[in-house]
Short mmCIF file of C-alpha atoms and ligand atoms in Angstrom, two decimals:
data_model
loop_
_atom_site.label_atom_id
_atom_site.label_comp_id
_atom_site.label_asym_id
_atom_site.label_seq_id
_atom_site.Cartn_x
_atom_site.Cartn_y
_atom_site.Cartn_z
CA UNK A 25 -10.30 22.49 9.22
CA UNK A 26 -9.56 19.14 8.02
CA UNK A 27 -9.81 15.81 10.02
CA UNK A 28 -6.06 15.10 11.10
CA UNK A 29 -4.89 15.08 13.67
CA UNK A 30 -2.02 17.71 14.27
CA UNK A 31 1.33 17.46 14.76
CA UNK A 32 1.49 18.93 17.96
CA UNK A 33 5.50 20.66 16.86
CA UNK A 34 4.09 22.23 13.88
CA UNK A 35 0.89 23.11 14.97
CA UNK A 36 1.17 27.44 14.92
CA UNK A 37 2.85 27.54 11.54
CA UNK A 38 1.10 28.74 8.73
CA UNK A 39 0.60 26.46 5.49
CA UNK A 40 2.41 26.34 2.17
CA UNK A 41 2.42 26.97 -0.84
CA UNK A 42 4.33 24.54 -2.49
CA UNK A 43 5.68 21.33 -1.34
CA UNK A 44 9.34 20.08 -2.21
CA UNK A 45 9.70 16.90 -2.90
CA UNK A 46 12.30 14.58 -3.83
CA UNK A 47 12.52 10.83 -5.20
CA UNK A 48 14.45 7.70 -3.82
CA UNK A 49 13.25 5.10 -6.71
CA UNK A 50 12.27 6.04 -10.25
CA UNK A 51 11.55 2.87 -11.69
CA UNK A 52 8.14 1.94 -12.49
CA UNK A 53 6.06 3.07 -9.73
CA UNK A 54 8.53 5.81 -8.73
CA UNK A 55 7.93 7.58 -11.75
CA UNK A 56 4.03 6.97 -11.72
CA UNK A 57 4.33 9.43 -8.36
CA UNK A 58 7.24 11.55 -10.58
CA UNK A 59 4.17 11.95 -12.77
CA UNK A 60 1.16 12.71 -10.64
CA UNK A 61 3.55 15.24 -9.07
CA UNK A 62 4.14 16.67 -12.43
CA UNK A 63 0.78 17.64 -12.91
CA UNK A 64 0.15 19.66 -9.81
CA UNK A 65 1.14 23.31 -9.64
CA UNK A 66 1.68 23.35 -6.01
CA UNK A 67 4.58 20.47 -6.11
CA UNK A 68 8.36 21.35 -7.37
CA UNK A 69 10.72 18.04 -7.84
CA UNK A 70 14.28 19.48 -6.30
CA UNK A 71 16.09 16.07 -6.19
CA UNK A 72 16.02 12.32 -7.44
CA UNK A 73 17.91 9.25 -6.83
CA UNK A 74 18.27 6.09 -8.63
CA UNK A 75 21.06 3.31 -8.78
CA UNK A 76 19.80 2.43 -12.62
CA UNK A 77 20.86 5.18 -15.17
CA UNK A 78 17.99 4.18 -17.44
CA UNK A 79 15.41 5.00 -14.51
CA UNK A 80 17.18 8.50 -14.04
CA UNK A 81 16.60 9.08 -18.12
CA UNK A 82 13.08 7.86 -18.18
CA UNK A 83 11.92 10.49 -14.60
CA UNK A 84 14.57 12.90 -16.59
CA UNK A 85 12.70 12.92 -19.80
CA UNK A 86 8.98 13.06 -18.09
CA UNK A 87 10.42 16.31 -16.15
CA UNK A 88 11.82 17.98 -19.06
CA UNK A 89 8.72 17.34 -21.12
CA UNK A 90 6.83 18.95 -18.36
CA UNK A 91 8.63 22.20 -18.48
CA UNK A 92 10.20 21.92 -15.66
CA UNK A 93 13.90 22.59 -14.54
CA UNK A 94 15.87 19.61 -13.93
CA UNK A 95 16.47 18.29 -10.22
CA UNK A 96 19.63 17.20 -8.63
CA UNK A 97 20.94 13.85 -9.24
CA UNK A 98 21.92 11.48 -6.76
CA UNK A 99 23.05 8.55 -8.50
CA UNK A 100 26.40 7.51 -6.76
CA UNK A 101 25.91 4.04 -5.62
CA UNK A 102 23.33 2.54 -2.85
CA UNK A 103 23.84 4.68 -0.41
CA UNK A 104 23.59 7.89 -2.07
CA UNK A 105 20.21 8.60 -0.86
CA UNK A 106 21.90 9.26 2.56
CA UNK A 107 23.14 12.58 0.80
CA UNK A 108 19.97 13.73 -0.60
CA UNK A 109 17.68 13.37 2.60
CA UNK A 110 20.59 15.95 4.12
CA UNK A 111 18.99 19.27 1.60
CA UNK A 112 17.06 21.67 2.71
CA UNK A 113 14.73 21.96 -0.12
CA UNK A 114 13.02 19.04 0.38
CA UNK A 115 9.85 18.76 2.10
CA UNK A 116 9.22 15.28 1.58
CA UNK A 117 10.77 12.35 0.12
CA UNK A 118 8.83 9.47 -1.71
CA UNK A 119 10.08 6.18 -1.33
CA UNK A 120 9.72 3.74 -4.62
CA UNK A 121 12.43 1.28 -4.05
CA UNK A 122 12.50 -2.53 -3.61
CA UNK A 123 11.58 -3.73 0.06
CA UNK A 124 14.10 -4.32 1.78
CA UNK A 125 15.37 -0.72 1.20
CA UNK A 126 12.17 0.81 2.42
CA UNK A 127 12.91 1.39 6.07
CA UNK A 128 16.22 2.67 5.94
CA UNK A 129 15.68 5.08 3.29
CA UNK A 130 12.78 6.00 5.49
CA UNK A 131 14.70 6.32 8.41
CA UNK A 132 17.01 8.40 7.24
CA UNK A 133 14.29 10.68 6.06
CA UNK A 134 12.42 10.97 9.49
CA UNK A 135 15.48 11.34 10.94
CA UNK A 136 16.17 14.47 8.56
CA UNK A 137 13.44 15.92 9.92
CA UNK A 138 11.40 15.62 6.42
CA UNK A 139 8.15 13.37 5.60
CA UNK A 140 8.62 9.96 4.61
CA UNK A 141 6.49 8.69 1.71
CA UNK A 142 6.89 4.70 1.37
CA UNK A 143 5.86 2.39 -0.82
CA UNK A 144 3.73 -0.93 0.15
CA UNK A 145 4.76 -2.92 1.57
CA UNK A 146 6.42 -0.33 4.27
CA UNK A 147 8.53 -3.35 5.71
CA UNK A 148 9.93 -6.88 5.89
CA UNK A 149 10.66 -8.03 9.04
CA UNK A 150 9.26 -6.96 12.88
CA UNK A 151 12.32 -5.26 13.47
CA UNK A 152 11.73 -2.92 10.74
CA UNK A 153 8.32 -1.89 11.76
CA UNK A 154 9.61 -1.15 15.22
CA UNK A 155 11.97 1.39 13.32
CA UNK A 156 9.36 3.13 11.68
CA UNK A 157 7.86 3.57 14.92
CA UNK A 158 11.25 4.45 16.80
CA UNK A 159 11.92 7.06 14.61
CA UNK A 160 8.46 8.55 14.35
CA UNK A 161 8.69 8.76 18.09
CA UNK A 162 12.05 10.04 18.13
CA UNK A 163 12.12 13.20 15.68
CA UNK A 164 7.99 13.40 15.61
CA UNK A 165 8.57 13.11 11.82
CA UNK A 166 6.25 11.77 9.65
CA UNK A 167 5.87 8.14 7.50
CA UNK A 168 2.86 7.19 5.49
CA UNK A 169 2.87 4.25 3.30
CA UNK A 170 1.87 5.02 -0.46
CA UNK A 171 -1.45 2.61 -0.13
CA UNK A 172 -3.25 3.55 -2.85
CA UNK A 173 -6.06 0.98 -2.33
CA UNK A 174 -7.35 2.95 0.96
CA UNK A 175 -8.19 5.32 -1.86
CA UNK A 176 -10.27 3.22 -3.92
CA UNK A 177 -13.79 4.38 -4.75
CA UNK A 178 -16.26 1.62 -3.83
CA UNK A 179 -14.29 0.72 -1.11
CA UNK A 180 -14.62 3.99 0.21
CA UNK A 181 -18.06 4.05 -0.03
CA UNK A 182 -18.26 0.95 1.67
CA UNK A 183 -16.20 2.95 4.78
CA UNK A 184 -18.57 5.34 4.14
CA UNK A 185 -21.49 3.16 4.65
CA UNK A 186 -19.86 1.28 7.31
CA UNK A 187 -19.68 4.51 9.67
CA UNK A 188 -23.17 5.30 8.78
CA UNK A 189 -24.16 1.55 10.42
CA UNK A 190 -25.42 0.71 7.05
CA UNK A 191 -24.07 -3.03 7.58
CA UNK A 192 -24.91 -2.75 11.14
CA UNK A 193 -22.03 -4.10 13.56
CA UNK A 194 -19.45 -5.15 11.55
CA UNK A 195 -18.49 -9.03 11.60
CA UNK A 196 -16.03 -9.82 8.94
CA UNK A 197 -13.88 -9.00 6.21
CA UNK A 198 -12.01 -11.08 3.37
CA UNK A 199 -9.62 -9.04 1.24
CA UNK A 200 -6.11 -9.83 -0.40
CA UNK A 201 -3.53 -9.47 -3.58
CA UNK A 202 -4.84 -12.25 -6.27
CA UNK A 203 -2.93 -10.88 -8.93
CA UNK A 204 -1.25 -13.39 -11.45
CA UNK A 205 2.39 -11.72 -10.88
CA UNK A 206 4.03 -14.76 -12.98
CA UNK A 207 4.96 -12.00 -15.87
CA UNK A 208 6.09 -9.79 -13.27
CA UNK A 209 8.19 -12.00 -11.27
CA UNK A 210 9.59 -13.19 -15.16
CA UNK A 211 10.45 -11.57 -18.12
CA UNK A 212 13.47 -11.29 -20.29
CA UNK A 213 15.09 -8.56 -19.00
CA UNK A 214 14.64 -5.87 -21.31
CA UNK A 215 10.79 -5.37 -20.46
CA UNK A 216 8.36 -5.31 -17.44
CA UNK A 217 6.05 -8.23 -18.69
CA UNK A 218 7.03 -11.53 -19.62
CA UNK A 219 8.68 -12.37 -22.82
CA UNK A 220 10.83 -14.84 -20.91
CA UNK A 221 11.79 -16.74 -17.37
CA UNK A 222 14.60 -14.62 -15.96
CA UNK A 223 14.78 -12.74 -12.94
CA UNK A 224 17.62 -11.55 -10.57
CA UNK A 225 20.58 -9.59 -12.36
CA UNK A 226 18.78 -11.19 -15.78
CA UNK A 227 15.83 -9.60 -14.86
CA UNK A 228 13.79 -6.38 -15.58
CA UNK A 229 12.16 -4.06 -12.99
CA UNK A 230 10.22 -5.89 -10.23
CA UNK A 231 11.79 -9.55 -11.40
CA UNK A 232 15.60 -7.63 -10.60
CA UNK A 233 14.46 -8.24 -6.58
CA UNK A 234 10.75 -9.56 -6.29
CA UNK A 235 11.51 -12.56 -7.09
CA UNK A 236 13.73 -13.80 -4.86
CA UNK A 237 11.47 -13.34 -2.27
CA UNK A 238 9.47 -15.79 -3.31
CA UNK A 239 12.25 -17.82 -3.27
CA UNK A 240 13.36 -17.42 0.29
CA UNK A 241 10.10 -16.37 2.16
CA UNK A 242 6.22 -18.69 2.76
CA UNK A 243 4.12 -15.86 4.13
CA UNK A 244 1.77 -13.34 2.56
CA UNK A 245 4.47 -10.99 1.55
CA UNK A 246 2.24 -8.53 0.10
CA UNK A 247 -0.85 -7.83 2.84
CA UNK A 248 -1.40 -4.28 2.67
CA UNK A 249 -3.37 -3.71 -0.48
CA UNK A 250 -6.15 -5.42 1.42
CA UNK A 251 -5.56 -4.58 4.91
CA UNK A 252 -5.46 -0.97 4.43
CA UNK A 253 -8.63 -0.27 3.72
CA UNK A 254 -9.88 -3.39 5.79
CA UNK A 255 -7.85 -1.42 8.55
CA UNK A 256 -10.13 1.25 7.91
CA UNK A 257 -13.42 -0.34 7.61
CA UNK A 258 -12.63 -1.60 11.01
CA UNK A 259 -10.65 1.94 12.78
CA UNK A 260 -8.07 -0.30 13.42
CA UNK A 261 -5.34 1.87 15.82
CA UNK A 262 -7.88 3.83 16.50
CA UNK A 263 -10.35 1.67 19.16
CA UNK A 264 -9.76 -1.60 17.91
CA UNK A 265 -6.62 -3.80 16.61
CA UNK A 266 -5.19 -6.72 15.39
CA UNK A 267 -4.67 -9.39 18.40
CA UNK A 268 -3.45 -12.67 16.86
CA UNK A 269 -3.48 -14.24 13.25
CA UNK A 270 -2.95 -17.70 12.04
CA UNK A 271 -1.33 -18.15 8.27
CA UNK A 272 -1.79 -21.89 6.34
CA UNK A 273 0.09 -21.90 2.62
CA UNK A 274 -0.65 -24.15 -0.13
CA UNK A 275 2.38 -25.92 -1.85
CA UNK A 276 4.40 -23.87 -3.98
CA UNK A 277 3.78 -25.03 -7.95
CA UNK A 278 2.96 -22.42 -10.11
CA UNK A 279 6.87 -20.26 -10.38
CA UNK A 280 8.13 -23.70 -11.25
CA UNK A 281 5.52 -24.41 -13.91
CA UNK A 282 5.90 -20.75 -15.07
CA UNK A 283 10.15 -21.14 -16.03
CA UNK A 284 9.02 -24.88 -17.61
CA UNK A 285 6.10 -24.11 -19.29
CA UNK A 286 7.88 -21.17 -20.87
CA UNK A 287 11.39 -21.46 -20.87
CA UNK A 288 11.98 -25.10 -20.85
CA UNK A 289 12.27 -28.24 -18.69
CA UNK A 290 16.59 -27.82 -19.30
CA UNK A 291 16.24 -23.43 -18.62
CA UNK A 292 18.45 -23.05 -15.67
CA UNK A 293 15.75 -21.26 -13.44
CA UNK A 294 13.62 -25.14 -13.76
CA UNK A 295 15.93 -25.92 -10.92
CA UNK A 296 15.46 -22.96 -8.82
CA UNK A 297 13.45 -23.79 -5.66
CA UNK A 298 10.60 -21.30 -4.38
CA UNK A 299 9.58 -21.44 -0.93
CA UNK A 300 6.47 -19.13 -1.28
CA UNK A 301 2.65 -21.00 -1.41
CA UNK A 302 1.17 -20.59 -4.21
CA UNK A 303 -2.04 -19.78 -2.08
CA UNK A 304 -0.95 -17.89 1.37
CA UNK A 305 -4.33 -17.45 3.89
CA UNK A 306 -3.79 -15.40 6.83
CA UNK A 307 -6.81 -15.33 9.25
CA UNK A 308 -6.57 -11.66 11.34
CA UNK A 309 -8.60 -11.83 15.00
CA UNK A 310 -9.17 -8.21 15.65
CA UNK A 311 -9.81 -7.09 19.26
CA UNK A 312 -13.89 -5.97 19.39
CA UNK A 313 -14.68 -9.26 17.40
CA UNK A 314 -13.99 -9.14 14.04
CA UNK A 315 -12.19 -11.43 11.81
CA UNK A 316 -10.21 -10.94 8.22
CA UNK A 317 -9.47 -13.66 6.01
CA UNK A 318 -6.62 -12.39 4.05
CA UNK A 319 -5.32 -13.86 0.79
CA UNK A 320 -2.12 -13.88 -1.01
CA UNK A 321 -2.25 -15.62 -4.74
CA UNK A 322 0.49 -14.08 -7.24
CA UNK A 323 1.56 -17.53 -8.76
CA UNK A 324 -1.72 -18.95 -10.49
CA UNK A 325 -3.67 -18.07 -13.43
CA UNK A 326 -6.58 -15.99 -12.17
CA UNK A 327 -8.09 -12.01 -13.48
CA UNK A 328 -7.00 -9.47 -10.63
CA UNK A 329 -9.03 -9.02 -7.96
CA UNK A 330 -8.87 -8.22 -4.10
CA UNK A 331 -11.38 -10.05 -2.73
CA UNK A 332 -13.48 -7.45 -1.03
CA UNK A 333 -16.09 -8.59 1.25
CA UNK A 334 -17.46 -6.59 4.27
CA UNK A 335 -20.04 -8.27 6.34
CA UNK A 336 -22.00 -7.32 9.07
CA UNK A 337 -24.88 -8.22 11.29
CA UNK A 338 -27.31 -6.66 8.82
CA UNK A 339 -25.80 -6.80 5.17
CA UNK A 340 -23.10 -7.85 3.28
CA UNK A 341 -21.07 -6.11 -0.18
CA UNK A 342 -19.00 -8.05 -2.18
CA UNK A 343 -16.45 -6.99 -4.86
CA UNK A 344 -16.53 -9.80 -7.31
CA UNK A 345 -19.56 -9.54 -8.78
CA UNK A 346 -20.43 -6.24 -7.39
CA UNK A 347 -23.45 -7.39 -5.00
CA UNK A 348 -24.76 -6.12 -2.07
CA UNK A 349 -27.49 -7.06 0.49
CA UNK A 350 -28.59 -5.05 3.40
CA UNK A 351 -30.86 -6.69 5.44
CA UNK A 352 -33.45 -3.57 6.03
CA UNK A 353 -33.32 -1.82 2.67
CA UNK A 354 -32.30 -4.70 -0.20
CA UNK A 355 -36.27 -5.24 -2.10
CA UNK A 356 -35.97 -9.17 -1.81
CA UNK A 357 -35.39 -11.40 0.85
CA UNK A 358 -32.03 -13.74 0.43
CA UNK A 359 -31.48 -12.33 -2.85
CA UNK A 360 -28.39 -10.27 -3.83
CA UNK A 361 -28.63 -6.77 -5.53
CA UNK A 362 -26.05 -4.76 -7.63
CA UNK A 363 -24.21 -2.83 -5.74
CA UNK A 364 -23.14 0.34 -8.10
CA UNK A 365 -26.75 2.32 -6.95
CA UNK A 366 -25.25 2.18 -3.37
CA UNK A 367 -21.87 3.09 -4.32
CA UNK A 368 -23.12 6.02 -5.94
CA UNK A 369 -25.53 7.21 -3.00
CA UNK A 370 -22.82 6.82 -0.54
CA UNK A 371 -20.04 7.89 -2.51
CA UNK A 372 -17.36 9.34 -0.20
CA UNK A 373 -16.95 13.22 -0.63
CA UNK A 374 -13.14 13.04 -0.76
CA UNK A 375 -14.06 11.06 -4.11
CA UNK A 376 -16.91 13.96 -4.89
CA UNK A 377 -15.01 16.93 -4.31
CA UNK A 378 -12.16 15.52 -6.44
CA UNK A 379 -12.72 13.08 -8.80
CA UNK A 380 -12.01 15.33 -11.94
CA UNK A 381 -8.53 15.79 -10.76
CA UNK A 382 -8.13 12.39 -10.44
CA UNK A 383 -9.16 11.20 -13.77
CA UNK A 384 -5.62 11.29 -15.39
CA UNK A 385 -4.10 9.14 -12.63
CA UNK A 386 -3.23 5.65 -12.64
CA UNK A 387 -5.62 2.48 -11.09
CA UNK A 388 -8.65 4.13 -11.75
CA UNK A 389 -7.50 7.43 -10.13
CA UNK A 390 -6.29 6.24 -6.65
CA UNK A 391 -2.65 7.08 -7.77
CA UNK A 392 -3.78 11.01 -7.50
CA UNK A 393 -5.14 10.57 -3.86
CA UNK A 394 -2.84 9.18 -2.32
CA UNK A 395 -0.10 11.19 -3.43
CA UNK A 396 -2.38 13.95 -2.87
CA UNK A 397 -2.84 12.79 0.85
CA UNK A 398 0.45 12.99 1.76
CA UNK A 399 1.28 16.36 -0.25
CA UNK A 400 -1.83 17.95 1.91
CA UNK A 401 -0.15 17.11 5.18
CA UNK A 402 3.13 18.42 4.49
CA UNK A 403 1.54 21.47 3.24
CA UNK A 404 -0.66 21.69 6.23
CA UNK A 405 2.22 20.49 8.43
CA UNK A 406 -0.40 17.33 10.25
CA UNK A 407 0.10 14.13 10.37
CA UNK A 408 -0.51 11.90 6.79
CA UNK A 409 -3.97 10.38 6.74
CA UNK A 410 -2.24 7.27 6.71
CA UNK A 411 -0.53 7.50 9.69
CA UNK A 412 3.47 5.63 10.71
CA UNK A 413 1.34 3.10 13.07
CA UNK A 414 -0.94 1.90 10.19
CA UNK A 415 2.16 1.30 8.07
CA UNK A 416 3.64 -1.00 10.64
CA UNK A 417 1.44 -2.66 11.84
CA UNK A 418 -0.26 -3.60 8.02
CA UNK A 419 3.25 -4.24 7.12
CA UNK A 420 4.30 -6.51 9.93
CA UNK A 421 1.30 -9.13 9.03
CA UNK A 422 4.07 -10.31 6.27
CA UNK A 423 7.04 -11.65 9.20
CA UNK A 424 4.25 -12.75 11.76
CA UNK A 425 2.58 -14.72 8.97
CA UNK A 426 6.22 -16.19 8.04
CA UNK A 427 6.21 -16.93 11.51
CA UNK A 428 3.01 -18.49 11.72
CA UNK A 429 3.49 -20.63 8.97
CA UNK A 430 7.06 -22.08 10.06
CA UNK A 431 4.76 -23.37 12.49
CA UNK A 432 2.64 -24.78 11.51
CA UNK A 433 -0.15 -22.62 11.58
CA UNK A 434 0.23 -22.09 15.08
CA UNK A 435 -1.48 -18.35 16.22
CA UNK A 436 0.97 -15.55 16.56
CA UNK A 437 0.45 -12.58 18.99
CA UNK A 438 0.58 -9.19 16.48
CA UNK A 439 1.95 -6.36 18.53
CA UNK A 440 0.89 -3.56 19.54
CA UNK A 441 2.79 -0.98 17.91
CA UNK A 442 0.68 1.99 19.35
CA UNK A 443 1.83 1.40 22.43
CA UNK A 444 -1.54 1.38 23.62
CA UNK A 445 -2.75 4.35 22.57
CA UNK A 446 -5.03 2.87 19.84
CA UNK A 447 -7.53 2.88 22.82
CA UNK A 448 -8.03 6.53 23.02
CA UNK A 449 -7.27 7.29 19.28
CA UNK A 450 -9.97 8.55 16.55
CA UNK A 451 -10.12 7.58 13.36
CA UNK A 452 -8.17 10.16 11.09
CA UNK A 453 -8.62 8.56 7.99
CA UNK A 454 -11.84 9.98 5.71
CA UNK A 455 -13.25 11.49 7.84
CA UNK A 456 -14.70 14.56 5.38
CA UNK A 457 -14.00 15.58 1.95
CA UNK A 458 -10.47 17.19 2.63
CA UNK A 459 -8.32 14.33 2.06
N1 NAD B 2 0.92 0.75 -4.93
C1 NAD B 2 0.99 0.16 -6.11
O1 NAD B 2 -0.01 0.07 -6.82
C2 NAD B 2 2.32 -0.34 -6.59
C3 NAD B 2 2.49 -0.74 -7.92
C4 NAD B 2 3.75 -1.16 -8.31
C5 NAD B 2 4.80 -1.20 -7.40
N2 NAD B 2 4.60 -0.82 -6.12
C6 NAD B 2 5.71 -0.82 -5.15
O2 NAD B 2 6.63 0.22 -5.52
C7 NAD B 2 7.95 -0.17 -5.15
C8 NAD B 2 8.86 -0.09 -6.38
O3 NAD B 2 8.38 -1.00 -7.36
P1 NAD B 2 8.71 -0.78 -8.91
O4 NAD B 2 7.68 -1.56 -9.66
O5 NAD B 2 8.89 0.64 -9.21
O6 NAD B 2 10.11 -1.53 -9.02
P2 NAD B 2 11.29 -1.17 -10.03
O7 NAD B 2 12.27 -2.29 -9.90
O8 NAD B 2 10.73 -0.87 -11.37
O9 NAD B 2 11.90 0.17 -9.46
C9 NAD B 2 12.72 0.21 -8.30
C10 NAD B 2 13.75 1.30 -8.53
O10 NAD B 2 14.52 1.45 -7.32
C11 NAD B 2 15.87 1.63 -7.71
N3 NAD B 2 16.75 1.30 -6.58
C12 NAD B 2 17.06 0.08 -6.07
N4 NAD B 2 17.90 0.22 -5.02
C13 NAD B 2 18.13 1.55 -4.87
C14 NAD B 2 18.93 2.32 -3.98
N5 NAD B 2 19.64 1.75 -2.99
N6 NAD B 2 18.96 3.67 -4.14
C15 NAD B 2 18.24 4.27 -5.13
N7 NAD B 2 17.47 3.59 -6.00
C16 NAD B 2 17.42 2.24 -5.87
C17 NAD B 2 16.04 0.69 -8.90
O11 NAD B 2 17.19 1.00 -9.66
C18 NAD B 2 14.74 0.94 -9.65
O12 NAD B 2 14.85 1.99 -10.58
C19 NAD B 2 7.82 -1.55 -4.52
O13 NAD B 2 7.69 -1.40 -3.16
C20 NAD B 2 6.52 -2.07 -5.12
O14 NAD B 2 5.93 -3.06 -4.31
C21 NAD B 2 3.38 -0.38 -5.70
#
């Protein structure tokens, strides 16, 4: 029995075996996924697409070195995808494209009938969460965004802690992406990291199209790395939800300083205007009480980190610096304590029951789960732990914080893309060991 909730059209058949997958996207993160799928038995790779023939090569050459038989290609042009959702030996497709091709490519899948696996973030505009939604609701198909950090291991102890009241009512959480992207958003085209300011058609990988949405966008266009688990920690959909958020940005400096500090006052891309805040904060008012405080800091120098902090009326964990208090079991008053003993007491049992498999996976092992998550639904024909409503609604904090930013900061009502059903529904996600 596992803890998801079933898709009431599939609900008599019996499992399978082996899941069929195929592969919009096999750049950099697609073929991450092209790998994890590689090393489970239960998973055959039937097609892949790709516009760049150097991506097809690279997923080509980690196939063939895996033993196994080549898929089809689909490599004819943008659109090609719309061809290779139409076979019938594909279970599921995973989604590792730039943005703003997430939701049609998803689309199409749904409306094939197939599960959609998406990359974060699921959309860019309102509109496209709305069609996630539409055409879950229309085909009863399947979406779940690829959000790996839901699958992180302390923070899933902290859900884990959280539904056992450990913090007591929960208050508060700050979360976010501080990740210096300035070598991502730049390089010099022939390699992922830096070596140079270009970006655009000069660029390589994620500076080809990430870029220029710093250029035309002032919002956090990145939110769900925090707010997925955040959504969690607070069963967000599923008797509670976001009601309003306010965004503030700080002027935009460091892209600028970036292309002159290493390319050159006279480089071309000096002049280039970016419209993104260095420092986006999005505050989230959530319907039983809560707040978020949700960063967004790619331009700056700073190590990674995502800013964890759950709080609640009787303790507190923090990521950076790994502290904890709890008000009835920490030894001294006022006085933080390392958090690792706790994470390992409450460690969550999807992480016990699998963390061996995991350990060849990528960020720490989170890479396995969630691909793992959404290979376990299709096989057990139930809805994705991460669920289409979670992916739009995380998603659509990006436009609404655009939104709230044009205007100053003014509050912005976040819809309610259940429909009002995230009254009535449970929480679906971690809810055992399964997955
Ligand atoms: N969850 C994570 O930890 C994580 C990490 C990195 C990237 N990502 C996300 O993964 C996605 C892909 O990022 P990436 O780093 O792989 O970028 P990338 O630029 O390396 O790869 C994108 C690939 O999509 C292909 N593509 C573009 N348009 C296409 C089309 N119309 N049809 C078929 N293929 C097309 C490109 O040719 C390229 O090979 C993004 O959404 C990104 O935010 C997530």
């Amino acid at each position: 029995m596992t803890g998801i909730l079933p898709n009431l059209s599939f609900k008599n058949a019996a499992p399978l075996d082996k899941v069929r997958l195929g592969f919009i996207g096999v750049g950099m993160r697609g073929r991450n996924h092209v790998e994890q799928a590689l090393f489970r038995s239960d998973v055959e790779i039937n097609a892949i697409c790709d516009i760049d023939p150097n991506s097809i090569t690279s997923a080509l050459d980690l196939i063939n070195k895996a033993g196994r038989k080549k898929p089809a290609l689909y490599t004819s042009g943008e659109e090609d995808f719309l061809n290779m959702v139409k076979r019938d030996d594909l279970d599921g497709i995973v989604i590792a494209t730039p943005w703003e091709w997430h939701v049609p490519m998803a689309v199409a899948v749904m409306k094939d009938g197939k599960y959609a696996a998406v990359e974060v973030s699921a959309t860019v505009t309102l509109q496209e969460s709305w069609d996630l939604i539409d055409a879950h609701e229309q085909t009863g198909s399947h979406c779940m965004i690829l959000e790996n950090v839901c699958y992180r291991r302390d923070v899933m102890a902290i859900l884990n802690m959280i539904r056992q009241q450990k913090f007591g009512e929960m208050l508060y959480a700050h979360c976010g992406y501080q990740h210096d992207l300035r070598e991502v958003k730049f390089n010099n085209g022939k390699q992922p990291y830096g070596g140079g300011v270009e970006f655009g058609a000069k660029g390589y990988s994620e500076a080809k199209w990430r870029t220029q949405h710093s250029i035309d966008r002032n919002g956090d266009i990145y939110p769900t790395h925090g707010l997925g688990p955040v959504g969690h920690w607070f069963d967000i959909n599923r008797g509670n939800c976001f009601t309003t958020l306010t965004s503030t940005a700080t002027k935009s400096r460091g892209l600028h300083k970036h292309i002159v500090d290493q390319g050159g006052a006279d480089h071309p891309n000096a002049k280039v205007k970016f419209k993104l805040g260095d420092i986006v904060t999005t505050v989230i008012q959530c319907h039983n009480g809560e707040n978020i405080v949700l960063i967004h800091d790619t331009n700056s120098p700073r190590p990674y980190s995502l800013g964890f902090r759950a709080q609640g009326t009787e303790g507190i964990w923090m990521n950076d610096g790994d502290t904890i208090y709890l008000q009835n079991e920490s030894e001294k008053k006022h006085q933080w304590e390392k958090a690792d003993p706790y994470l390992e007491k409450y460690d969550h049992p999807v992480w016990k029951n699998h963390a061996a498999a995991a350990e060849n996976a990528g960020h720490g092992g989170i890479d396995y789960f969630v691909l793992r998550g959404f290979i376990e639904a299709i096989k057990n024909k139930v809805a994705p732990p991460i669920d289409v409503y979670d992916t739009a609604v995380w998603s659509a904090i990006s436009p609404l914080s655009e939104l709230s930013i044009a205007r100053g900061g003014s509050p912005v009502e976040i819809p309610d893309f259940t429909r009002g059903k995230w009254k009535t529904n449970k929480p679906i996600f971690g809810l055992n060991g399964d997955f």
